Amino acid sequence: DALPIYAVRETQCLIGGRVDRAAQPEKDMAVLTIRSESRNYRLVMSASPAMARFHLTDEAFQNPPQAPMFCMLMRKYLIGGRIESIVQPNGDRAVCITVNNRDELGENGPCELWMELMGRHSNLTLVKNGKIIDSIRHVSADMSRVRHMLPGLPFIPPPGQDKLPIEALTPAALQARLAPLQGTLSSALLKSIIGLSPASAREWALR
């Protein structure tokens, strides 16, 4: 479920770019076409429970004849807007894309697109003024007691993990985290560092 750091770093080229197109080729996948630095980029955001992902691609997708509601809302709020930032809060398994666009009154205002890569809890949510415009996957009270993802509700960011972000790693900080833990070194690293995948943890331990 970890979100690779390079996945966020590679999208920094989109900052300042204009959102030209928004598509939803699959029920849990959205694709934004962004014009930045004199070229077009495709950004894939998939909330698939089995294969959630966030990355740039050259692949072209076949869109359904009728755009789903979430896709139409993305087009309404994002197309023509400029990307102000793409951040990974606390180095966690979520990305927040902020797009500045004009509203119905012609005034500029930010809109956020939150991509959460959390296994079966993965989701993609459009947020404005702290409220959910819509989510690609609705989560009702019957489905979750913690976070409800429905249009009109206040948006609550995903809870953070009690782990160290990569940027805060120092020998002393890592030693303090690892000291009380038992088990293998790779499992201890996995419990201590945000964004570290099991495969990376095993490689770190081996080295």
mmCIF file of C-alpha atoms in Angstrom:
data_model
loop_
_atom_site.group_PDB
_atom_site.id
_atom_site.type_symbol
_atom_site.label_atom_id
_atom_site.label_comp_id
_atom_site.label_asym_id
_atom_site.label_seq_id
_atom_site.Cartn_x
_atom_site.Cartn_y
_atom_site.Cartn_z
ATOM 1 C CA ASP A 1 0.000 0.000 0.000
ATOM 2 C CA ALA A 2 2.987 2.328 0.258
ATOM 3 C CA LEU A 3 3.115 5.168 -2.248
ATOM 4 C CA PRO A 4 6.591 5.350 -3.817
ATOM 5 C CA ILE A 5 8.248 8.705 -3.292
ATOM 6 C CA TYR A 6 9.288 8.896 -6.939
ATOM 7 C CA ALA A 7 5.610 8.727 -7.989
ATOM 8 C CA VAL A 8 5.070 12.144 -6.410
ATOM 9 C CA ARG A 9 8.431 13.533 -7.498
ATOM 10 C CA GLU A 10 7.857 12.651 -11.157
ATOM 11 C CA THR A 11 4.614 14.636 -11.172
ATOM 12 C CA GLN A 12 6.236 17.885 -10.003
ATOM 13 C CA CYS A 13 6.662 18.770 -13.690
ATOM 14 C CA LEU A 14 2.882 19.275 -13.770
ATOM 15 C CA ILE A 15 2.916 22.220 -11.349
ATOM 16 C CA GLY A 16 1.878 25.361 -13.219
ATOM 17 C CA GLY A 17 0.339 23.261 -15.972
ATOM 18 C CA ARG A 18 -3.237 23.563 -17.216
ATOM 19 C CA VAL A 19 -5.783 20.773 -16.946
ATOM 20 C CA ASP A 20 -7.019 20.239 -20.517
ATOM 21 C CA ARG A 21 -8.984 17.010 -20.229
ATOM 22 C CA ALA A 22 -10.521 14.734 -17.619
ATOM 23 C CA ALA A 23 -11.627 11.183 -18.345
ATOM 24 C CA GLN A 24 -12.838 8.150 -16.432
ATOM 25 C CA PRO A 25 -12.056 5.084 -18.574
ATOM 26 C CA GLU A 26 -12.913 2.690 -15.721
ATOM 27 C CA LYS A 27 -15.269 2.993 -12.769
ATOM 28 C CA ASP A 28 -12.412 3.446 -10.290
ATOM 29 C CA MET A 29 -9.862 5.175 -12.540
ATOM 30 C CA ALA A 30 -9.487 8.810 -13.624
ATOM 31 C CA VAL A 31 -7.040 10.265 -16.141
ATOM 32 C CA LEU A 32 -6.135 13.946 -16.371
ATOM 33 C CA THR A 33 -4.435 15.405 -19.450
ATOM 34 C CA ILE A 34 -2.276 18.331 -18.399
ATOM 35 C CA ARG A 35 -0.458 20.809 -20.612
ATOM 36 C CA SER A 36 2.804 21.816 -18.965
ATOM 37 C CA GLU A 37 6.141 23.058 -20.252
ATOM 38 C CA SER A 38 4.925 22.895 -23.884
ATOM 39 C CA ARG A 39 3.963 19.233 -23.756
ATOM 40 C CA ASN A 40 1.011 17.074 -22.773
ATOM 41 C CA TYR A 41 1.098 14.686 -19.831
ATOM 42 C CA ARG A 42 -1.382 11.999 -18.793
ATOM 43 C CA LEU A 43 -1.798 11.437 -15.071
ATOM 44 C CA VAL A 44 -3.389 8.145 -14.039
ATOM 45 C CA MET A 45 -5.154 7.881 -10.687
ATOM 46 C CA SER A 46 -6.638 4.471 -9.947
ATOM 47 C CA ALA A 47 -8.542 3.622 -6.773
ATOM 48 C CA SER A 48 -8.754 -0.063 -7.675
ATOM 49 C CA PRO A 49 -8.756 -2.133 -4.448
ATOM 50 C CA ALA A 50 -6.433 -4.653 -6.093
ATOM 51 C CA MET A 51 -4.094 -2.262 -7.923
ATOM 52 C CA ALA A 52 -4.339 1.352 -6.766
ATOM 53 C CA ARG A 53 -1.806 3.543 -8.520
ATOM 54 C CA PHE A 54 -0.746 7.132 -9.230
ATOM 55 C CA HIS A 55 1.661 7.856 -12.066
ATOM 56 C CA LEU A 56 2.308 9.464 -15.445
ATOM 57 C CA THR A 57 1.739 7.370 -18.549
ATOM 58 C CA ASP A 58 1.945 7.454 -22.346
ATOM 59 C CA GLU A 59 -0.875 4.944 -22.626
ATOM 60 C CA ALA A 60 -4.111 6.000 -24.313
ATOM 61 C CA PHE A 61 -7.364 4.775 -22.762
ATOM 62 C CA GLN A 62 -10.742 3.991 -24.280
ATOM 63 C CA ASN A 63 -13.452 6.075 -22.631
ATOM 64 C CA PRO A 64 -17.077 4.975 -22.185
ATOM 65 C CA PRO A 65 -19.720 6.554 -24.462
ATOM 66 C CA GLN A 66 -21.378 8.245 -21.472
ATOM 67 C CA ALA A 67 -19.157 10.046 -18.966
ATOM 68 C CA PRO A 68 -19.861 9.006 -15.339
ATOM 69 C CA MET A 69 -20.999 11.656 -12.857
ATOM 70 C CA PHE A 70 -17.582 11.856 -11.165
ATOM 71 C CA CYS A 71 -15.961 12.505 -14.540
ATOM 72 C CA MET A 72 -18.426 15.288 -15.364
ATOM 73 C CA LEU A 73 -17.705 16.942 -12.010
ATOM 74 C CA MET A 74 -13.956 16.752 -12.616
ATOM 75 C CA ARG A 75 -14.510 18.462 -15.949
ATOM 76 C CA LYS A 76 -16.631 21.165 -14.322
ATOM 77 C CA TYR A 77 -14.209 21.978 -11.515
ATOM 78 C CA LEU A 78 -10.795 21.168 -12.985
ATOM 79 C CA ILE A 79 -10.663 21.773 -16.732
ATOM 80 C CA GLY A 80 -8.974 25.067 -17.525
ATOM 81 C CA GLY A 81 -7.480 25.289 -14.060
ATOM 82 C CA ARG A 82 -3.807 25.534 -13.165
ATOM 83 C CA ILE A 83 -2.093 23.043 -10.886
ATOM 84 C CA GLU A 84 -0.733 24.892 -7.861
ATOM 85 C CA SER A 85 0.764 22.001 -5.928
ATOM 86 C CA ILE A 86 1.086 18.219 -5.707
ATOM 87 C CA VAL A 87 1.973 17.136 -2.195
ATOM 88 C CA GLN A 88 2.170 13.933 -0.211
ATOM 89 C CA PRO A 89 1.063 14.967 3.305
ATOM 90 C CA ASN A 90 3.464 13.599 5.905
ATOM 91 C CA GLY A 91 4.923 11.270 3.295
ATOM 92 C CA ASP A 92 1.829 9.110 3.717
ATOM 93 C CA ARG A 93 -0.184 7.017 1.252
ATOM 94 C CA ALA A 94 -2.152 9.960 -0.096
ATOM 95 C CA VAL A 95 -1.566 12.754 -2.609
ATOM 96 C CA CYS A 96 -3.318 16.111 -2.685
ATOM 97 C CA ILE A 97 -3.451 17.951 -6.023
ATOM 98 C CA THR A 98 -4.532 21.590 -5.728
ATOM 99 C CA VAL A 99 -6.010 23.164 -8.863
ATOM 100 C CA ASN A 100 -6.819 26.867 -9.090
ATOM 101 C CA ASN A 101 -9.786 27.474 -11.372
ATOM 102 C CA ARG A 102 -12.575 30.014 -11.910
ATOM 103 C CA ASP A 103 -15.975 29.314 -10.378
ATOM 104 C CA GLU A 104 -19.422 30.132 -11.774
ATOM 105 C CA LEU A 105 -18.937 33.783 -10.750
ATOM 106 C CA GLY A 106 -15.631 34.037 -12.576
ATOM 107 C CA GLU A 107 -13.583 34.190 -9.383
ATOM 108 C CA ASN A 108 -10.460 32.114 -8.842
ATOM 109 C CA GLY A 109 -10.563 29.490 -6.146
ATOM 110 C CA PRO A 110 -8.709 26.309 -5.267
ATOM 111 C CA CYS A 111 -10.133 22.839 -5.657
ATOM 112 C CA GLU A 112 -8.412 19.729 -4.315
ATOM 113 C CA LEU A 113 -8.209 16.240 -5.752
ATOM 114 C CA TRP A 114 -7.223 13.704 -3.097
ATOM 115 C CA MET A 115 -5.799 10.361 -4.225
ATOM 116 C CA GLU A 116 -5.626 7.770 -1.438
ATOM 117 C CA LEU A 117 -3.729 4.545 -2.088
ATOM 118 C CA MET A 118 -4.790 2.310 0.784
ATOM 119 C CA GLY A 119 -5.609 -1.095 -0.629
ATOM 120 C CA ARG A 120 -9.329 -1.803 -0.466
ATOM 121 C CA HIS A 121 -9.846 1.655 1.083
ATOM 122 C CA SER A 122 -8.311 3.463 -1.916
ATOM 123 C CA ASN A 123 -10.311 6.406 -3.205
ATOM 124 C CA LEU A 124 -10.235 9.551 -5.323
ATOM 125 C CA THR A 125 -12.092 12.555 -3.937
ATOM 126 C CA LEU A 126 -12.868 16.002 -5.311
ATOM 127 C CA VAL A 127 -12.936 18.629 -2.534
ATOM 128 C CA LYS A 128 -13.776 22.341 -2.468
ATOM 129 C CA ASN A 129 -13.906 24.615 0.584
ATOM 130 C CA GLY A 130 -13.416 21.617 2.846
ATOM 131 C CA LYS A 131 -16.455 19.736 1.532
ATOM 132 C CA ILE A 132 -16.688 16.661 -0.659
ATOM 133 C CA ILE A 133 -17.987 17.404 -4.141
ATOM 134 C CA ASP A 134 -17.867 13.709 -4.979
ATOM 135 C CA SER A 135 -15.748 10.575 -4.606
ATOM 136 C CA ILE A 136 -15.035 7.975 -7.221
ATOM 137 C CA ARG A 137 -16.070 5.406 -4.585
ATOM 138 C CA HIS A 138 -18.807 6.354 -2.117
ATOM 139 C CA VAL A 139 -18.353 5.190 1.477
ATOM 140 C CA SER A 140 -21.506 5.233 3.619
ATOM 141 C CA ALA A 141 -21.969 4.769 7.374
ATOM 142 C CA ASP A 142 -22.837 1.120 6.709
ATOM 143 C CA MET A 143 -19.464 0.618 5.059
ATOM 144 C CA SER A 144 -17.239 2.511 7.516
ATOM 145 C CA ARG A 145 -17.647 3.844 11.027
ATOM 146 C CA VAL A 146 -14.612 6.097 10.718
ATOM 147 C CA ARG A 147 -14.752 8.059 7.437
ATOM 148 C CA HIS A 148 -17.821 8.644 5.280
ATOM 149 C CA MET A 149 -17.124 9.714 1.698
ATOM 150 C CA LEU A 150 -20.339 11.150 0.295
ATOM 151 C CA PRO A 151 -21.121 14.388 -1.592
ATOM 152 C CA GLY A 152 -21.739 17.368 0.680
ATOM 153 C CA LEU A 153 -20.001 15.951 3.741
ATOM 154 C CA PRO A 154 -16.930 17.632 5.274
ATOM 155 C CA PHE A 155 -13.731 16.090 3.952
ATOM 156 C CA ILE A 156 -11.565 14.517 6.636
ATOM 157 C CA PRO A 157 -8.020 13.808 5.416
ATOM 158 C CA PRO A 158 -6.823 10.230 5.876
ATOM 159 C CA PRO A 159 -5.346 9.589 9.328
ATOM 160 C CA GLY A 160 -1.583 9.813 9.487
ATOM 161 C CA GLN A 161 0.697 6.981 10.481
ATOM 162 C CA ASP A 162 2.920 7.039 13.543
ATOM 163 C CA LYS A 163 6.040 6.596 11.445
ATOM 164 C CA LEU A 164 9.041 8.655 10.381
ATOM 165 C CA PRO A 165 8.917 10.372 6.973
ATOM 166 C CA ILE A 166 11.939 9.749 4.771
ATOM 167 C CA GLU A 167 12.938 13.420 5.028
ATOM 168 C CA ALA A 168 13.192 13.154 8.839
ATOM 169 C CA LEU A 169 15.439 10.092 8.884
ATOM 170 C CA THR A 170 18.632 10.515 10.866
ATOM 171 C CA PRO A 171 20.733 7.791 12.485
ATOM 172 C CA ALA A 172 19.583 8.898 15.940
ATOM 173 C CA ALA A 173 15.901 9.094 15.010
ATOM 174 C CA LEU A 174 15.938 5.699 13.317
ATOM 175 C CA GLN A 175 17.830 4.085 16.185
ATOM 176 C CA ALA A 176 15.259 5.415 18.657
ATOM 177 C CA ARG A 177 12.438 3.922 16.591
ATOM 178 C CA LEU A 178 14.068 0.546 16.058
ATOM 179 C CA ALA A 179 15.378 -0.011 19.590
ATOM 180 C CA PRO A 180 12.124 -1.184 21.263
ATOM 181 C CA LEU A 181 10.949 -3.294 18.284
ATOM 182 C CA GLN A 182 11.321 -7.046 18.016
ATOM 183 C CA GLY A 183 11.359 -9.373 15.026
ATOM 184 C CA THR A 184 13.283 -9.053 11.784
ATOM 185 C CA LEU A 185 15.035 -5.860 10.764
ATOM 186 C CA SER A 186 12.906 -5.565 7.614
ATOM 187 C CA SER A 187 9.648 -5.736 9.597
ATOM 188 C CA ALA A 188 10.985 -3.163 12.074
ATOM 189 C CA LEU A 189 11.897 -0.812 9.213
ATOM 190 C CA LEU A 190 8.430 -1.288 7.727
ATOM 191 C CA LYS A 191 6.840 -0.306 11.044
ATOM 192 C CA SER A 192 9.101 2.724 11.451
ATOM 193 C CA ILE A 193 9.255 4.535 8.093
ATOM 194 C CA ILE A 194 6.419 6.077 6.078
ATOM 195 C CA GLY A 195 6.199 5.124 2.422
ATOM 196 C CA LEU A 196 8.515 2.126 2.656
ATOM 197 C CA SER A 197 7.232 -0.919 0.801
ATOM 198 C CA PRO A 198 7.882 -4.495 2.034
ATOM 199 C CA ALA A 199 10.253 -5.114 -0.887
ATOM 200 C CA SER A 200 12.242 -1.939 -0.132
ATOM 201 C CA ALA A 201 12.368 -2.787 3.574
ATOM 202 C CA ARG A 202 13.829 -6.212 2.800
ATOM 203 C CA GLU A 203 16.426 -4.648 0.467
ATOM 204 C CA TRP A 204 17.392 -2.047 3.096
ATOM 205 C CA ALA A 205 17.790 -4.779 5.705
ATOM 206 C CA LEU A 206 19.913 -6.874 3.342
ATOM 207 C CA ARG A 207 22.221 -3.956 2.604
#
